[in-house]
Tab-separated table of N, CA and C in Angstrom:
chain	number	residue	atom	x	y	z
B	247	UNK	N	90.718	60.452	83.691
B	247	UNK	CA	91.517	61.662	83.895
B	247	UNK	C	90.803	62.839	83.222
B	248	UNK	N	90.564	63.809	83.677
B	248	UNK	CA	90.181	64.989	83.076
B	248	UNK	C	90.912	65.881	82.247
B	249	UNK	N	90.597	66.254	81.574
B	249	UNK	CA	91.026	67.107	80.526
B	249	UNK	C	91.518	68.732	81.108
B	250	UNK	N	92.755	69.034	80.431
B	250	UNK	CA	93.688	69.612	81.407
B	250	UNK	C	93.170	71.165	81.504
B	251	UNK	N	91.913	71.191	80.460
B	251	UNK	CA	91.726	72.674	80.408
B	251	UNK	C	90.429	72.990	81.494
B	252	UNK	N	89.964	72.011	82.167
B	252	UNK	CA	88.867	71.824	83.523
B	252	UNK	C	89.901	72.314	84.728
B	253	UNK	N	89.230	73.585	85.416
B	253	UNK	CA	90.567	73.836	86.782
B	253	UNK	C	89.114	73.493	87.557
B	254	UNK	N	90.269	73.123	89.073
B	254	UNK	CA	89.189	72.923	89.794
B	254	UNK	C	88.911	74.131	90.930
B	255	UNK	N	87.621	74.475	91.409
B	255	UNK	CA	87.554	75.565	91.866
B	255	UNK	C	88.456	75.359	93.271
B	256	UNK	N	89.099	76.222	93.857
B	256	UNK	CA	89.918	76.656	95.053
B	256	UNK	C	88.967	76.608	96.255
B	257	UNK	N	88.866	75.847	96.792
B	257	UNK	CA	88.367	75.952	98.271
B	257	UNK	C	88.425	77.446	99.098
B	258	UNK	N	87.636	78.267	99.583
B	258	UNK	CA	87.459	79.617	100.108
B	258	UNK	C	87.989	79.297	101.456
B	259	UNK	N	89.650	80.138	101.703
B	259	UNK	CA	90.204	79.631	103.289
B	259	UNK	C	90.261	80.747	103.974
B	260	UNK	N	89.313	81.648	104.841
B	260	UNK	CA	89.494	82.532	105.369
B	260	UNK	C	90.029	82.763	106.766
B	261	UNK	N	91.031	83.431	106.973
B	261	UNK	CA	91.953	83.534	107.776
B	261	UNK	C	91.707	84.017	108.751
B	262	UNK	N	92.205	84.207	110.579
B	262	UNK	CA	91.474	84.701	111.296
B	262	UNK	C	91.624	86.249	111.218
B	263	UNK	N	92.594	86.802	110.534
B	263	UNK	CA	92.263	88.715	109.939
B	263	UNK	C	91.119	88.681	109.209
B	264	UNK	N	90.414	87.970	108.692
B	264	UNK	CA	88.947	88.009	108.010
B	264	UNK	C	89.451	87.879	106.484
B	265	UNK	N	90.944	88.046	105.881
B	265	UNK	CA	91.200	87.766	104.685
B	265	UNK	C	91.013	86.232	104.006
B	266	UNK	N	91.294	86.445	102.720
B	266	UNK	CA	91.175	85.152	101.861
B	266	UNK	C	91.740	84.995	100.912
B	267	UNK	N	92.591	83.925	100.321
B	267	UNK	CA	93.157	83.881	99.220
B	267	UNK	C	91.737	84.399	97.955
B	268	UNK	N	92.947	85.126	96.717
B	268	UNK	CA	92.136	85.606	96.273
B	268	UNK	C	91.715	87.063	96.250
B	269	UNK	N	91.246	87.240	97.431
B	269	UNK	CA	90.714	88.545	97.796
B	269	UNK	C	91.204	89.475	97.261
B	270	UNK	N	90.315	90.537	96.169
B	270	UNK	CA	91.112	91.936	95.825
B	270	UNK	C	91.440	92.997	97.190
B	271	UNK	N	92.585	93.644	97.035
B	271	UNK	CA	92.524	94.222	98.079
B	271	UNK	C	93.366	95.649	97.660
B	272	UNK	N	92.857	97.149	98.315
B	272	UNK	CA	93.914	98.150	98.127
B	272	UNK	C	95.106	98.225	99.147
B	273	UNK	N	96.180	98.798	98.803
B	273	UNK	CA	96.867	99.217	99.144
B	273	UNK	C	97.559	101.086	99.427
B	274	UNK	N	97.516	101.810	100.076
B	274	UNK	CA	98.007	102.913	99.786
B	274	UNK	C	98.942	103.180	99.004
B	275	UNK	N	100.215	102.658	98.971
B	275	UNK	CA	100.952	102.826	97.727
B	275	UNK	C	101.363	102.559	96.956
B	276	UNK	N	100.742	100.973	96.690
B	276	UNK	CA	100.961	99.439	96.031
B	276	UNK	C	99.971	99.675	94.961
B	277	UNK	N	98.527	100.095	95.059
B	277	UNK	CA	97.118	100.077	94.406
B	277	UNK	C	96.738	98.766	95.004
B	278	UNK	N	95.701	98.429	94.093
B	278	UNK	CA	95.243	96.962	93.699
B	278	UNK	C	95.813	96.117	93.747
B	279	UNK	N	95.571	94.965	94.823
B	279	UNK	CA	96.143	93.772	94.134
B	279	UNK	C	95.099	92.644	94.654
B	280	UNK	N	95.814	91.298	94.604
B	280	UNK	CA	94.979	90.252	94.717
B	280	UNK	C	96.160	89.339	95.773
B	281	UNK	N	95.240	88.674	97.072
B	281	UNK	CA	96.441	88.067	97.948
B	281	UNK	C	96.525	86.858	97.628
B	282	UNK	N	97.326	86.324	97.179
B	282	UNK	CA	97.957	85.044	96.930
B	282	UNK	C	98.743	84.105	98.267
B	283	UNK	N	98.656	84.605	99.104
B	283	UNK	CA	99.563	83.264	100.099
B	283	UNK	C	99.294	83.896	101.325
B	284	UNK	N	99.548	83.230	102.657
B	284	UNK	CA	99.285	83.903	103.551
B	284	UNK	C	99.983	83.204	104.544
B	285	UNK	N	100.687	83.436	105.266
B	285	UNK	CA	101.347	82.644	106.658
B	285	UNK	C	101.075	83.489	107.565
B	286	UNK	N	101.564	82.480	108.686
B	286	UNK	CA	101.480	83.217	110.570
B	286	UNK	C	100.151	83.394	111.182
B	287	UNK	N	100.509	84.045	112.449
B	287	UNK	CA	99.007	84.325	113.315
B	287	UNK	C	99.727	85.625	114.369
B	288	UNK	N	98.535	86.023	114.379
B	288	UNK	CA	98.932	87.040	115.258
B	288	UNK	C	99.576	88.399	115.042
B	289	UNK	N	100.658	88.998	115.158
B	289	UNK	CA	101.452	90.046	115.528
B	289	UNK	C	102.342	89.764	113.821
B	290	UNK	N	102.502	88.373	113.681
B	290	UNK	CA	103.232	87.934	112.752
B	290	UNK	C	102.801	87.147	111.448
B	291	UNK	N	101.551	87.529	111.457
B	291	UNK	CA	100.912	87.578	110.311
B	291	UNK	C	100.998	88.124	108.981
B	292	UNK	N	101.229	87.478	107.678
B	292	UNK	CA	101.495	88.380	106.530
B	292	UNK	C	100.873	87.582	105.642
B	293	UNK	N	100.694	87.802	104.617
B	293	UNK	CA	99.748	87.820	103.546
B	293	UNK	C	100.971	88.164	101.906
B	294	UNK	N	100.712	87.263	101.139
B	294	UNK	CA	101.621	87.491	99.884
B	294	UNK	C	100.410	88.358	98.659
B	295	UNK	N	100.837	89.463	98.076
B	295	UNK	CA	100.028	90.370	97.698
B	295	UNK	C	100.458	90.807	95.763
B	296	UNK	N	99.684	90.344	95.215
B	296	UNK	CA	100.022	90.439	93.805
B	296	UNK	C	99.703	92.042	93.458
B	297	UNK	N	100.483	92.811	93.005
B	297	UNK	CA	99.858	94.229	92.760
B	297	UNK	C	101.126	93.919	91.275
B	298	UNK	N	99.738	94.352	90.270
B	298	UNK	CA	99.391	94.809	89.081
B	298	UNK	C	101.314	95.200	88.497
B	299	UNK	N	101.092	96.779	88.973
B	299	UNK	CA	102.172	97.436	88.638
B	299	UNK	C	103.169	97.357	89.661
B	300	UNK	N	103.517	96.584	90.852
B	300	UNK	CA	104.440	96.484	91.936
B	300	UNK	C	104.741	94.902	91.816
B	301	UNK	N	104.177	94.179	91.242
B	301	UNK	CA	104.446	92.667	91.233
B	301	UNK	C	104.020	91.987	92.757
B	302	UNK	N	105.072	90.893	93.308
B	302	UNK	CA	104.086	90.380	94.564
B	302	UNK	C	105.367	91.310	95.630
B	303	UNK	N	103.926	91.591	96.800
B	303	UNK	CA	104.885	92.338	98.051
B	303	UNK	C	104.369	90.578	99.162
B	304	UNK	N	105.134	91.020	100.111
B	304	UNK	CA	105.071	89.947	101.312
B	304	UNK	C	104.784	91.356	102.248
B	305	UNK	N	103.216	91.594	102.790
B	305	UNK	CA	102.695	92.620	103.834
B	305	UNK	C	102.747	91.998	105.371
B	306	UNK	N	103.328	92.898	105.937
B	306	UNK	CA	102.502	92.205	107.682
B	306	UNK	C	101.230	92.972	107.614
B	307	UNK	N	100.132	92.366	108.143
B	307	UNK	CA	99.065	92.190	108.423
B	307	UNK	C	98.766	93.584	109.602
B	308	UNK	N	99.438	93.593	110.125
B	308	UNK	CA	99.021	94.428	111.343
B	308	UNK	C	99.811	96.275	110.685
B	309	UNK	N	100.483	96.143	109.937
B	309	UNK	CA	100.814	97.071	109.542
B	309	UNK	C	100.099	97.835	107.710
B	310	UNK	N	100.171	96.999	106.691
B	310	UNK	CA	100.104	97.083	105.597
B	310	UNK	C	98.967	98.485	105.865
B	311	UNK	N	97.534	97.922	106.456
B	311	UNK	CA	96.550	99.063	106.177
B	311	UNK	C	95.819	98.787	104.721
B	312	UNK	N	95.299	97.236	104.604
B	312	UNK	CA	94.914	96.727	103.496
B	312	UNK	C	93.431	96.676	103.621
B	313	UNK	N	93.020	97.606	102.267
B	313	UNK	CA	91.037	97.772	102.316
B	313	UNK	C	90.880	96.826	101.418
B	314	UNK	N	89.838	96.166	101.683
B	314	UNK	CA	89.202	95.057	101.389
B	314	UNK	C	88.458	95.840	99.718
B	315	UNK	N	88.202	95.050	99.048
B	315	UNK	CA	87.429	95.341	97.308
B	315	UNK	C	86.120	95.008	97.576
């Protein structure tokens, strides 16, 4: 068993919007954040979004207007 303070690295899952868990990303009125989760396809696509000073938002994808870091 390994010792609990070894993490193991996260597999890189990039989505067909070109995002990735992980990924820093801006927001216009959110700032900075980092996307943590991501469901759907398509039209109904969203992405779970950690921002700093806003905590986590749940974005649709086709709307948010999220620049890549």
């Amino acid at each position: 068993k390994p010792p609990t303070s070894q993490r193991q690295a996260m597999p890189v899952v990039e989505f067909a919007s070109g995002f990735t868990i992980g990924q820093r990303v801006m927001h216009q009125s959110f700032g900075e954040g980092v996307i943590v989760n991501y469901e759907g396809n398509g039209e109904q696509a969203r992405v779970q979004v950690h921002f700093g000073n806003a905590g986590s938002k749940w974005l649709l994808l086709n709307r948010a207007n999220l620049e890549t870091m």
